[in-house]
Amino acid sequence: MTTMTMTGAAVALQGISRVYGRGPAAVRAVDDVTLQFPRGGWTAVMGPSGSGKSTLLHCAAGLERVDSGRVLIGDTDITAAGDSQLTSLRRTRIGFVFQSFNLIGSLTAEQNVALPLRLAGRRPSRAEVRATLDTVGLADRARHKPRELSGGQQQRVAIARAMVTRPEVLFADEPTGALDSRAARTVLDLLRAMADAGQSIVMVTHDPGAAARADSVVFLGDGRVVDQLTGASTRAVADRLATWER
Amino acid sequence: MMGMSRAGLAERWTLFAGALLSVTLGVALVQSSLLLLITAALLDPPAGASAAERMEFADGTAAAVSMLGVVLGGAVFLAGFIISSTFAFTVDQRRRDLALLRLVGGSRGQLRRLLLGEAVTLGALGAMLGVPAGLAVMRLQGWLMREFGFVPQSFAGEWRQWILGVSFGTGILLAVAGVLVAARRASRVRPLEALRETGPAARVMTWSRALIGLIFLGGALALMIVAPFGGPAGGMAMAMNVPIPAAVAVVAFAPLLVPLIARLVPFRAPGGLARANLSDARRRSASVAAPLIVLVALVVGNVGAGASFTTSGIHQLATQTHADLVVESTGPPGPTNPPSPSTGTPSADTPGAASFSDIPGVASVSVETRVPAEVTTGSGEDRETETISLLVIDPVAYAKTHDDSASLAGLNGREVAAGPGGDVPGAGGTVRLTVPDRDLGDLPVVAGVPATMTGGANLLVPPGLLSAAELKDAPTQSFVTLTKDADAAATRASLARFGTVTTLDDRLRADAEAANSTNEKIMLIVLGLGGLYALIGVINSIVIGAATRRREFAEARVTGMTRGQVVRSALLEAYAITVSALILGGVASAATFIAVLSTTKSVTGTGTLDLPWTQIGAVTAIALVVTTATTLITSLSATRPQPVTQLRAA
């Protein structure tokens, strides 16, 4: 059951915990985290491997249930939302971008982009879909299938697919992790432009360069928030990360 | 959604081609069997046939109808099993695509509708191809039935308009039923779980699968337990039905059993990849093994059961029949009108053994004349008329020649007895008997002999009930026992005047050969095309299993394996799965053999098992050759492009 709670943030996590396993083998991937991702801002989540970054992102996006605490997307509490509510949420209010692109191989770029709208029962016009592809610079690749595109291009199609529904929040899990530096730069430029235009973005990354493009950086260690930086340079982010990785 | 479905069809065509092939062949087999069954059931005797010929014709038709009933049952089971397992496999192989749909906002209902839509499309398309294919299969099945003499030479399956509805219904219904459970399972997967290949998405055994396994295991056990109490006919039918539930039970637990057994199969694989895949891709291994398990269980189980029952029957006949020579003639040998030496055919005006007793060296003779008849039992709605085989006997001589017939000694007048073929009421009952051209009215059944494994006459009647004229053209066997001091050669020469003389041993041997040959023909008709269908199911599952492995193969190659090593690894994996499937099919067959042993022991006193080693060897060889060849072709094809290209494409 969803409830309305006013927080003002794009996403609010209130004391959430997520435990894997039981008894002595139990692992607290996320441990009592309280955090707000601001509306219209780009937040990067960093931390050493196994610090709980991806789990935090999945919990925030409703892909994984929390064991305790509350998760709010805007003013909607999704902590105990049912499958159909989460499905509707994914259709209309949140978008995902993953490291491995996760495009559907049998569909062309424009069909991939149009898919969320069609699943929502809409019949998007070709112009609408092309316009979205144009924002990621791929209007001329609309009829190509994923295998005919480079990694960077595939990731831009994935971003276009996530953005076509004009979501409140875009969740990105290592979006540049599988890309070369040039393709990564293009993707980060795209995300920056989106954030500048008012898009809320929550991004998990291990790359200080990528994190430095965000407005703020949250550091996780052993499932807890251990530090935060705002407007930091790549060097400053790398140094802080090194501190927590020691 | 339909666009997505069409794009999916084009992209993963091998998956869908496999599913389509399974529907086409399944529909063809069911349609052909049903049309032949209906044609046989409505078959009219040839114009101008005598009453006796009409009864013989009805008896033969009833046998053909029951055989085609078994063929139809087998076809429906195989079609249901192969189609549903193929469709479920294609859904399983696309879990990642389905999870992606969920991630971008697809609801459970939309996923289910997508998969059901595909099933309806493929089911209808498969039926469209299956209808003409079914006509070709019908010609082949009809030819086999005629060649083996189970139906008249004029017999040919007839087309019926309504079969279109049945065929399309079969195709669509089986495809939808096959996809239903898999679609429900796939749509319940949480997007993230499927992407990670953890949790329920990767769980190999589900509660519903275990429940289905337990239900069918219970069915197989019930048949095994009850079979020995079902008498010869019931016991045989129950034992020969054990392979189906036993195979389904084994297949249900295959995700647990196949990797377990495959791990024990000795082989050395490059880099341990094949072994790792066996324990990792359990569902895929189980899906590839499933049709092979069913094929082995059906062929080995049924052929073994058929051969064992035949052997047991022959053995029972040999131990229960006491005579030295058998004289075969048309009509009983007549004392007053001995046969002409030139034809050896007696002109029998009176039935009986009197003529034989005049011959030196003959101690006793049981003359048994077989006549077709109809019995009607029950009354009102339960009234039932059946064509049977009636044997005119001399009760005393019969009891001397055949064991367990002492109760017949007093049989006379208008009394009748239940014969070794069963199917008529026992002592105390009444039957209305009709012989060709004559209604004999209601007759009391006063005695009976136990039903035997080989069957035989359903009703035994004393001499005098039928006139000599009614018996003169009927096939007759006279079982002759010689005196201790008889000159066998001279007596045999004298008996030759009445008909063809053979020793009992030779007669039984010839009967055994004929029975085995008939059994093999029945098995070929019942299992031949079904077995071929199951074999195509095996090829299908390997092709579908390989369709989604291109990335895995490419990863192995970029890790340092050569193309040859990857192919060899895939071959060894297929070999281990095939051996496991053969063993598990053997387990399902063994369940059948337990039922065979207990049934033959209960009917004849001796448990008999005659294993068809030639067929077992053939099934093993064919399974290994087919799985090896298919895996070789699919893995060579999957590894043809450069691995880097495939990794990019995936």
mmCIF file of N, CA and C in Angstrom, chain A residues 42-147:
data_model
loop_
_atom_site.group_PDB
_atom_site.id
_atom_site.type_symbol
_atom_site.label_atom_id
_atom_site.label_comp_id
_atom_site.label_asym_id
_atom_site.label_seq_id
_atom_site.Cartn_x
_atom_site.Cartn_y
_atom_site.Cartn_z
ATOM 1 N N TRP A 42 22.003 15.628 -9.504
ATOM 2 C CA TRP A 42 22.665 14.385 -9.922
ATOM 3 C C TRP A 42 23.557 13.932 -8.757
ATOM 4 N N THR A 43 23.227 12.770 -8.193
ATOM 5 C CA THR A 43 23.996 12.257 -7.061
ATOM 6 C C THR A 43 24.732 10.992 -7.483
ATOM 7 N N ALA A 44 26.014 10.976 -7.191
ATOM 8 C CA ALA A 44 26.793 9.767 -7.464
ATOM 9 C C ALA A 44 26.970 9.001 -6.155
ATOM 10 N N VAL A 45 26.862 7.664 -6.226
ATOM 11 C CA VAL A 45 27.092 6.827 -5.040
ATOM 12 C C VAL A 45 28.364 6.036 -5.286
ATOM 13 N N MET A 46 29.338 6.183 -4.403
ATOM 14 C CA MET A 46 30.622 5.502 -4.582
ATOM 15 C C MET A 46 30.937 4.652 -3.367
ATOM 16 N N GLY A 47 31.922 3.816 -3.523
ATOM 17 C CA GLY A 47 32.372 2.997 -2.393
ATOM 18 C C GLY A 47 33.169 1.831 -2.906
ATOM 19 N N PRO A 48 33.917 1.200 -2.001
ATOM 20 C CA PRO A 48 34.699 0.042 -2.424
ATOM 21 C C PRO A 48 33.775 -1.100 -2.886
ATOM 22 N N SER A 49 34.347 -2.050 -3.561
ATOM 23 C CA SER A 49 33.561 -3.204 -4.003
ATOM 24 C C SER A 49 32.953 -3.896 -2.784
ATOM 25 N N GLY A 50 31.685 -4.214 -2.838
ATOM 26 C CA GLY A 50 31.020 -4.896 -1.726
ATOM 27 C C GLY A 50 30.525 -3.929 -0.666
ATOM 28 N N SER A 51 30.566 -2.628 -0.943
ATOM 29 C CA SER A 51 30.133 -1.658 0.074
ATOM 30 C C SER A 51 28.616 -1.498 0.101
ATOM 31 N N GLY A 52 27.932 -2.082 -0.903
ATOM 32 C CA GLY A 52 26.469 -2.034 -0.890
ATOM 33 C C GLY A 52 25.889 -1.005 -1.845
ATOM 34 N N LYS A 53 26.726 -0.472 -2.762
ATOM 35 C CA LYS A 53 26.255 0.591 -3.683
ATOM 36 C C LYS A 53 25.073 0.124 -4.537
ATOM 37 N N SER A 54 25.293 -1.026 -5.218
ATOM 38 C CA SER A 54 24.248 -1.498 -6.144
ATOM 39 C C SER A 54 22.983 -1.880 -5.387
ATOM 40 N N THR A 55 23.157 -2.515 -4.218
ATOM 41 C CA THR A 55 21.981 -2.901 -3.436
ATOM 42 C C THR A 55 21.195 -1.654 -3.036
ATOM 43 N N LEU A 56 21.914 -0.601 -2.653
ATOM 44 C CA LEU A 56 21.255 0.643 -2.268
ATOM 45 C C LEU A 56 20.426 1.187 -3.441
ATOM 46 N N LEU A 57 21.051 1.158 -4.636
ATOM 47 C CA LEU A 57 20.367 1.662 -5.830
ATOM 48 C C LEU A 57 19.120 0.825 -6.125
ATOM 49 N N HIS A 58 19.264 -0.515 -6.049
ATOM 50 C CA HIS A 58 18.127 -1.410 -6.339
ATOM 51 C C HIS A 58 16.989 -1.204 -5.340
ATOM 52 N N CYS A 59 17.367 -0.967 -4.059
ATOM 53 C CA CYS A 59 16.333 -0.728 -3.044
ATOM 54 C C CYS A 59 15.637 0.606 -3.319
ATOM 55 N N ALA A 60 16.437 1.599 -3.691
ATOM 56 C CA ALA A 60 15.871 2.935 -3.932
ATOM 57 C C ALA A 60 14.923 2.907 -5.124
ATOM 58 N N ALA A 61 15.214 2.025 -6.093
ATOM 59 C CA ALA A 61 14.403 1.981 -7.315
ATOM 60 C C ALA A 61 13.250 0.987 -7.211
ATOM 61 N N GLY A 62 13.126 0.330 -6.067
ATOM 62 C CA GLY A 62 12.029 -0.633 -5.891
ATOM 63 C C GLY A 62 12.273 -1.962 -6.572
ATOM 64 N N LEU A 63 13.504 -2.203 -6.991
ATOM 65 C CA LEU A 63 13.802 -3.506 -7.609
ATOM 66 C C LEU A 63 14.063 -4.558 -6.539
ATOM 67 N N GLU A 64 14.378 -4.086 -5.350
ATOM 68 C CA GLU A 64 14.648 -5.000 -4.248
ATOM 69 C C GLU A 64 13.920 -4.479 -3.014
ATOM 70 N N ARG A 65 13.390 -5.421 -2.220
ATOM 71 C CA ARG A 65 12.660 -4.993 -1.033
ATOM 72 C C ARG A 65 13.636 -4.735 0.112
ATOM 73 N N VAL A 66 13.286 -3.762 0.944
ATOM 74 C CA VAL A 66 14.134 -3.515 2.116
ATOM 75 C C VAL A 66 13.612 -4.357 3.278
ATOM 76 N N ASP A 67 14.516 -4.715 4.183
ATOM 77 C CA ASP A 67 14.090 -5.494 5.353
ATOM 78 C C ASP A 67 13.517 -4.587 6.424
ATOM 79 N N SER A 68 14.035 -3.354 6.459
ATOM 80 C CA SER A 68 13.453 -2.375 7.384
ATOM 81 C C SER A 68 13.671 -0.981 6.817
ATOM 82 N N GLY A 69 12.963 -0.003 7.346
ATOM 83 C CA GLY A 69 13.059 1.357 6.850
ATOM 84 C C GLY A 69 12.013 1.639 5.780
ATOM 85 N N ARG A 70 12.102 2.814 5.191
ATOM 86 C CA ARG A 70 11.117 3.215 4.191
ATOM 87 C C ARG A 70 11.800 3.805 2.963
ATOM 88 N N VAL A 71 11.172 3.572 1.803
ATOM 89 C CA VAL A 71 11.691 4.133 0.550
ATOM 90 C C VAL A 71 10.593 4.993 -0.059
ATOM 91 N N LEU A 72 10.948 6.225 -0.402
ATOM 92 C CA LEU A 72 9.962 7.114 -1.027
ATOM 93 C C LEU A 72 10.475 7.623 -2.357
ATOM 94 N N ILE A 73 9.638 7.483 -3.383
ATOM 95 C CA ILE A 73 9.933 8.107 -4.681
ATOM 96 C C ILE A 73 9.044 9.348 -4.718
ATOM 97 N N GLY A 74 9.674 10.500 -4.692
ATOM 98 C CA GLY A 74 8.880 11.722 -4.549
ATOM 99 C C GLY A 74 8.127 11.631 -3.231
ATOM 100 N N ASP A 75 6.817 11.742 -3.317
ATOM 101 C CA ASP A 75 6.027 11.665 -2.087
ATOM 102 C C ASP A 75 5.382 10.298 -1.904
ATOM 103 N N THR A 76 5.736 9.352 -2.758
ATOM 104 C CA THR A 76 5.072 8.049 -2.692
ATOM 105 C C THR A 76 5.928 7.020 -1.959
ATOM 106 N N ASP A 77 5.344 6.434 -0.940
ATOM 107 C CA ASP A 77 6.052 5.395 -0.187
ATOM 108 C C ASP A 77 5.917 4.067 -0.946
ATOM 109 N N ILE A 78 7.037 3.549 -1.434
ATOM 110 C CA ILE A 78 6.964 2.300 -2.205
ATOM 111 C C ILE A 78 7.468 1.099 -1.409
ATOM 112 N N THR A 79 7.689 1.305 -0.105
ATOM 113 C CA THR A 79 8.279 0.233 0.709
ATOM 114 C C THR A 79 7.498 -1.065 0.574
ATOM 115 N N ALA A 80 6.190 -0.989 0.640
ATOM 116 C CA ALA A 80 5.392 -2.227 0.610
ATOM 117 C C ALA A 80 4.547 -2.313 -0.655
ATOM 118 N N ALA A 81 4.979 -1.591 -1.704
ATOM 119 C CA ALA A 81 4.170 -1.572 -2.932
ATOM 120 C C ALA A 81 4.098 -2.955 -3.567
ATOM 121 N N GLY A 82 2.947 -3.244 -4.137
ATOM 122 C CA GLY A 82 2.771 -4.535 -4.797
ATOM 123 C C GLY A 82 3.360 -4.513 -6.198
ATOM 124 N N ASP A 83 3.310 -5.686 -6.838
ATOM 125 C CA ASP A 83 3.954 -5.811 -8.143
ATOM 126 C C ASP A 83 3.357 -4.850 -9.183
ATOM 127 N N SER A 84 2.024 -4.743 -9.182
ATOM 128 C CA SER A 84 1.420 -3.915 -10.225
ATOM 129 C C SER A 84 1.760 -2.442 -9.992
ATOM 130 N N GLN A 85 1.857 -2.033 -8.706
ATOM 131 C CA GLN A 85 2.215 -0.638 -8.424
ATOM 132 C C GLN A 85 3.661 -0.355 -8.843
ATOM 133 N N LEU A 86 4.538 -1.338 -8.584
ATOM 134 C CA LEU A 86 5.935 -1.153 -8.970
ATOM 135 C C LEU A 86 6.071 -1.135 -10.490
ATOM 136 N N THR A 87 5.251 -1.968 -11.156
ATOM 137 C CA THR A 87 5.278 -1.989 -12.620
ATOM 138 C C THR A 87 4.862 -0.630 -13.165
ATOM 139 N N SER A 88 3.799 -0.091 -12.591
ATOM 140 C CA SER A 88 3.315 1.202 -13.054
ATOM 141 C C SER A 88 4.356 2.300 -12.759
ATOM 142 N N LEU A 89 5.048 2.159 -11.630
ATOM 143 C CA LEU A 89 6.109 3.097 -11.256
ATOM 144 C C LEU A 89 7.230 3.081 -12.296
ATOM 145 N N ARG A 90 7.606 1.848 -12.709
ATOM 146 C CA ARG A 90 8.690 1.713 -13.692
ATOM 147 C C ARG A 90 8.281 2.292 -15.044
ATOM 148 N N ARG A 91 6.971 2.216 -15.326
ATOM 149 C CA ARG A 91 6.490 2.730 -16.610
ATOM 150 C C ARG A 91 6.486 4.241 -16.664
ATOM 151 N N THR A 92 6.205 4.853 -15.528
ATOM 152 C CA THR A 92 5.903 6.272 -15.585
ATOM 153 C C THR A 92 6.868 7.167 -14.810
ATOM 154 N N ARG A 93 7.427 6.671 -13.721
ATOM 155 C CA ARG A 93 8.122 7.626 -12.846
ATOM 156 C C ARG A 93 9.613 7.371 -12.688
ATOM 157 N N ILE A 94 10.076 6.174 -13.038
ATOM 158 C CA ILE A 94 11.520 5.945 -12.921
ATOM 159 C C ILE A 94 12.080 5.296 -14.183
ATOM 160 N N GLY A 95 13.351 5.567 -14.436
ATOM 161 C CA GLY A 95 14.026 4.960 -15.581
ATOM 162 C C GLY A 95 15.318 4.308 -15.115
ATOM 163 N N PHE A 96 15.760 3.303 -15.874
ATOM 164 C CA PHE A 96 16.990 2.591 -15.488
ATOM 165 C C PHE A 96 17.996 2.601 -16.619
ATOM 166 N N VAL A 97 19.261 2.700 -16.204
ATOM 167 C CA VAL A 97 20.355 2.468 -17.155
ATOM 168 C C VAL A 97 21.353 1.554 -16.438
ATOM 169 N N PHE A 98 21.754 0.485 -17.134
ATOM 170 C CA PHE A 98 22.663 -0.475 -16.507
ATOM 171 C C PHE A 98 24.009 -0.499 -17.227
ATOM 172 N N GLN A 99 24.984 -1.069 -16.544
ATOM 173 C CA GLN A 99 26.316 -1.195 -17.135
ATOM 174 C C GLN A 99 26.275 -1.992 -18.440
ATOM 175 N N SER A 100 25.446 -3.070 -18.444
ATOM 176 C CA SER A 100 25.456 -3.958 -19.613
ATOM 177 C C SER A 100 24.346 -3.611 -20.607
ATOM 178 N N PHE A 101 23.921 -2.373 -20.632
ATOM 179 C CA PHE A 101 22.952 -1.815 -21.603
ATOM 180 C C PHE A 101 21.569 -2.452 -21.513
ATOM 181 N N ASN A 102 21.530 -3.807 -21.555
ATOM 182 C CA ASN A 102 20.257 -4.522 -21.440
ATOM 183 C C ASN A 102 19.209 -4.081 -22.450
ATOM 184 N N LEU A 103 19.640 -3.902 -23.683
ATOM 185 C CA LEU A 103 18.674 -3.645 -24.750
ATOM 186 C C LEU A 103 18.141 -4.988 -25.237
ATOM 187 N N ILE A 104 16.977 -4.974 -25.847
ATOM 188 C CA ILE A 104 16.433 -6.226 -26.385
ATOM 189 C C ILE A 104 16.966 -6.408 -27.803
ATOM 190 N N GLY A 105 17.731 -7.491 -27.964
ATOM 191 C CA GLY A 105 18.520 -7.693 -29.177
ATOM 192 C C GLY A 105 17.701 -7.807 -30.444
ATOM 193 N N SER A 106 16.456 -8.247 -30.312
ATOM 194 C CA SER A 106 15.662 -8.464 -31.522
ATOM 195 C C SER A 106 14.980 -7.180 -32.001
ATOM 196 N N LEU A 107 15.041 -6.123 -31.182
ATOM 197 C CA LEU A 107 14.370 -4.871 -31.564
ATOM 198 C C LEU A 107 15.372 -3.838 -32.044
ATOM 199 N N THR A 108 14.938 -2.967 -32.955
ATOM 200 C CA THR A 108 15.810 -1.879 -33.413
ATOM 201 C C THR A 108 15.925 -0.833 -32.311
ATOM 202 N N ALA A 109 16.835 0.143 -32.540
ATOM 203 C CA ALA A 109 17.024 1.196 -31.536
ATOM 204 C C ALA A 109 15.703 1.907 -31.256
ATOM 205 N N GLU A 110 14.966 2.263 -32.312
ATOM 206 C CA GLU A 110 13.721 3.014 -32.061
ATOM 207 C C GLU A 110 12.657 2.121 -31.417
ATOM 208 N N GLN A 111 12.658 0.847 -31.755
ATOM 209 C CA GLN A 111 11.689 -0.051 -31.106
ATOM 210 C C GLN A 111 12.017 -0.217 -29.632
ATOM 211 N N ASN A 112 13.326 -0.285 -29.311
ATOM 212 C CA ASN A 112 13.731 -0.366 -27.909
ATOM 213 C C ASN A 112 13.289 0.876 -27.158
ATOM 214 N N VAL A 113 13.462 2.018 -27.790
ATOM 215 C CA VAL A 113 13.110 3.280 -27.123
ATOM 216 C C VAL A 113 11.594 3.382 -26.935
ATOM 217 N N ALA A 114 10.848 2.908 -27.941
ATOM 218 C CA ALA A 114 9.384 3.026 -27.872
ATOM 219 C C ALA A 114 8.755 2.019 -26.915
ATOM 220 N N LEU A 115 9.531 0.983 -26.566
ATOM 221 C CA LEU A 115 8.961 -0.138 -25.803
ATOM 222 C C LEU A 115 8.257 0.273 -24.496
ATOM 223 N N PRO A 116 8.893 1.087 -23.632
ATOM 224 C CA PRO A 116 8.201 1.434 -22.374
ATOM 225 C C PRO A 116 6.852 2.095 -22.616
ATOM 226 N N LEU A 117 6.769 2.937 -23.671
ATOM 227 C CA LEU A 117 5.500 3.610 -23.957
ATOM 228 C C LEU A 117 4.466 2.608 -24.446
ATOM 229 N N ARG A 118 4.912 1.691 -25.278
ATOM 230 C CA ARG A 118 3.967 0.694 -25.804
ATOM 231 C C ARG A 118 3.485 -0.221 -24.694
ATOM 232 N N LEU A 119 4.385 -0.545 -23.760
ATOM 233 C CA LEU A 119 3.976 -1.386 -22.626
ATOM 234 C C LEU A 119 2.952 -0.649 -21.770
ATOM 235 N N ALA A 120 3.065 0.687 -21.775
ATOM 236 C CA ALA A 120 2.107 1.483 -20.994
ATOM 237 C C ALA A 120 0.809 1.697 -21.759
ATOM 238 N N GLY A 121 0.702 1.092 -22.936
ATOM 239 C CA GLY A 121 -0.548 1.162 -23.688
ATOM 240 C C GLY A 121 -0.607 2.338 -24.642
ATOM 241 N N ARG A 122 0.512 3.037 -24.819
ATOM 242 C CA ARG A 122 0.509 4.176 -25.738
ATOM 243 C C ARG A 122 1.032 3.755 -27.104
ATOM 244 N N ARG A 123 0.668 4.498 -28.104
ATOM 245 C CA ARG A 123 1.212 4.248 -29.436
ATOM 246 C C ARG A 123 2.044 5.461 -29.820
ATOM 247 N N PRO A 124 3.305 5.474 -29.441
ATOM 248 C CA PRO A 124 4.112 6.681 -29.688
ATOM 249 C C PRO A 124 4.315 6.898 -31.182
ATOM 250 N N SER A 125 4.320 8.184 -31.568
ATOM 251 C CA SER A 125 4.552 8.479 -32.979
ATOM 252 C C SER A 125 6.037 8.294 -33.268
ATOM 253 N N ARG A 126 6.320 8.041 -34.537
ATOM 254 C CA ARG A 126 7.714 7.858 -34.923
ATOM 255 C C ARG A 126 8.508 9.133 -34.604
ATOM 256 N N ALA A 127 7.859 10.283 -34.817
ATOM 257 C CA ALA A 127 8.548 11.559 -34.581
ATOM 258 C C ALA A 127 8.945 11.689 -33.108
ATOM 259 N N GLU A 128 8.047 11.267 -32.240
ATOM 260 C CA GLU A 128 8.310 11.362 -30.799
ATOM 261 C C GLU A 128 9.528 10.508 -30.423
ATOM 262 N N VAL A 129 9.548 9.277 -30.961
ATOM 263 C CA VAL A 129 10.646 8.363 -30.645
ATOM 264 C C VAL A 129 11.949 8.877 -31.253
ATOM 265 N N ARG A 130 11.854 9.357 -32.498
ATOM 266 C CA ARG A 130 13.058 9.887 -33.159
ATOM 267 C C ARG A 130 13.603 11.101 -32.396
ATOM 268 N N ALA A 131 12.678 11.906 -31.875
ATOM 269 C CA ALA A 131 13.114 13.096 -31.139
ATOM 270 C C ALA A 131 13.908 12.689 -29.900
ATOM 271 N N THR A 132 13.425 11.642 -29.225
ATOM 272 C CA THR A 132 14.147 11.167 -28.038
ATOM 273 C C THR A 132 15.513 10.627 -28.437
ATOM 274 N N LEU A 133 15.556 9.879 -29.542
ATOM 275 C CA LEU A 133 16.842 9.350 -30.005
ATOM 276 C C LEU A 133 17.767 10.502 -30.402
ATOM 277 N N ASP A 134 17.171 11.569 -30.917
ATOM 278 C CA ASP A 134 17.954 12.729 -31.339
ATOM 279 C C ASP A 134 18.640 13.375 -30.143
ATOM 280 N N THR A 135 17.953 13.353 -28.989
ATOM 281 C CA THR A 135 18.563 13.973 -27.798
ATOM 282 C C THR A 135 19.827 13.245 -27.373
ATOM 283 N N VAL A 136 19.938 11.964 -27.743
ATOM 284 C CA VAL A 136 21.171 11.240 -27.403
ATOM 285 C C VAL A 136 22.072 11.145 -28.649
ATOM 286 N N GLY A 137 21.721 11.867 -29.695
ATOM 287 C CA GLY A 137 22.560 11.952 -30.893
ATOM 288 C C GLY A 137 22.516 10.730 -31.781
ATOM 289 N N LEU A 138 21.415 9.981 -31.734
ATOM 290 C CA LEU A 138 21.376 8.739 -32.507
ATOM 291 C C LEU A 138 20.168 8.644 -33.444
ATOM 292 N N ALA A 139 19.639 9.777 -33.854
ATOM 293 C CA ALA A 139 18.469 9.744 -34.738
ATOM 294 C C ALA A 139 18.766 8.973 -36.016
ATOM 295 N N ASP A 140 20.020 9.058 -36.468
ATOM 296 C CA ASP A 140 20.365 8.376 -37.720
ATOM 297 C C ASP A 140 20.588 6.879 -37.519
ATOM 298 N N ARG A 141 20.543 6.403 -36.291
ATOM 299 C CA ARG A 141 20.743 4.970 -36.044
ATOM 300 C C ARG A 141 19.451 4.268 -35.612
ATOM 301 N N ALA A 142 18.342 4.938 -35.861
ATOM 302 C CA ALA A 142 17.054 4.445 -35.352
ATOM 303 C C ALA A 142 16.730 3.029 -35.778
ATOM 304 N N ARG A 143 17.118 2.677 -36.994
ATOM 305 C CA ARG A 143 16.718 1.362 -37.507
ATOM 306 C C ARG A 143 17.790 0.296 -37.304
ATOM 307 N N HIS A 144 18.806 0.626 -36.539
ATOM 308 C CA HIS A 144 19.852 -0.369 -36.293
ATOM 309 C C HIS A 144 19.499 -1.221 -35.083
ATOM 310 N N LYS A 145 19.923 -2.458 -35.143
ATOM 311 C CA LYS A 145 19.734 -3.335 -33.979
ATOM 312 C C LYS A 145 20.935 -3.174 -33.049
ATOM 313 N N PRO A 146 20.782 -3.512 -31.776
ATOM 314 C CA PRO A 146 21.871 -3.270 -30.819
ATOM 315 C C PRO A 146 23.219 -3.812 -31.289
ATOM 316 N N ARG A 147 23.204 -4.987 -31.928
ATOM 317 C CA ARG A 147 24.493 -5.575 -32.304
ATOM 318 C C ARG A 147 25.194 -4.767 -33.405
#
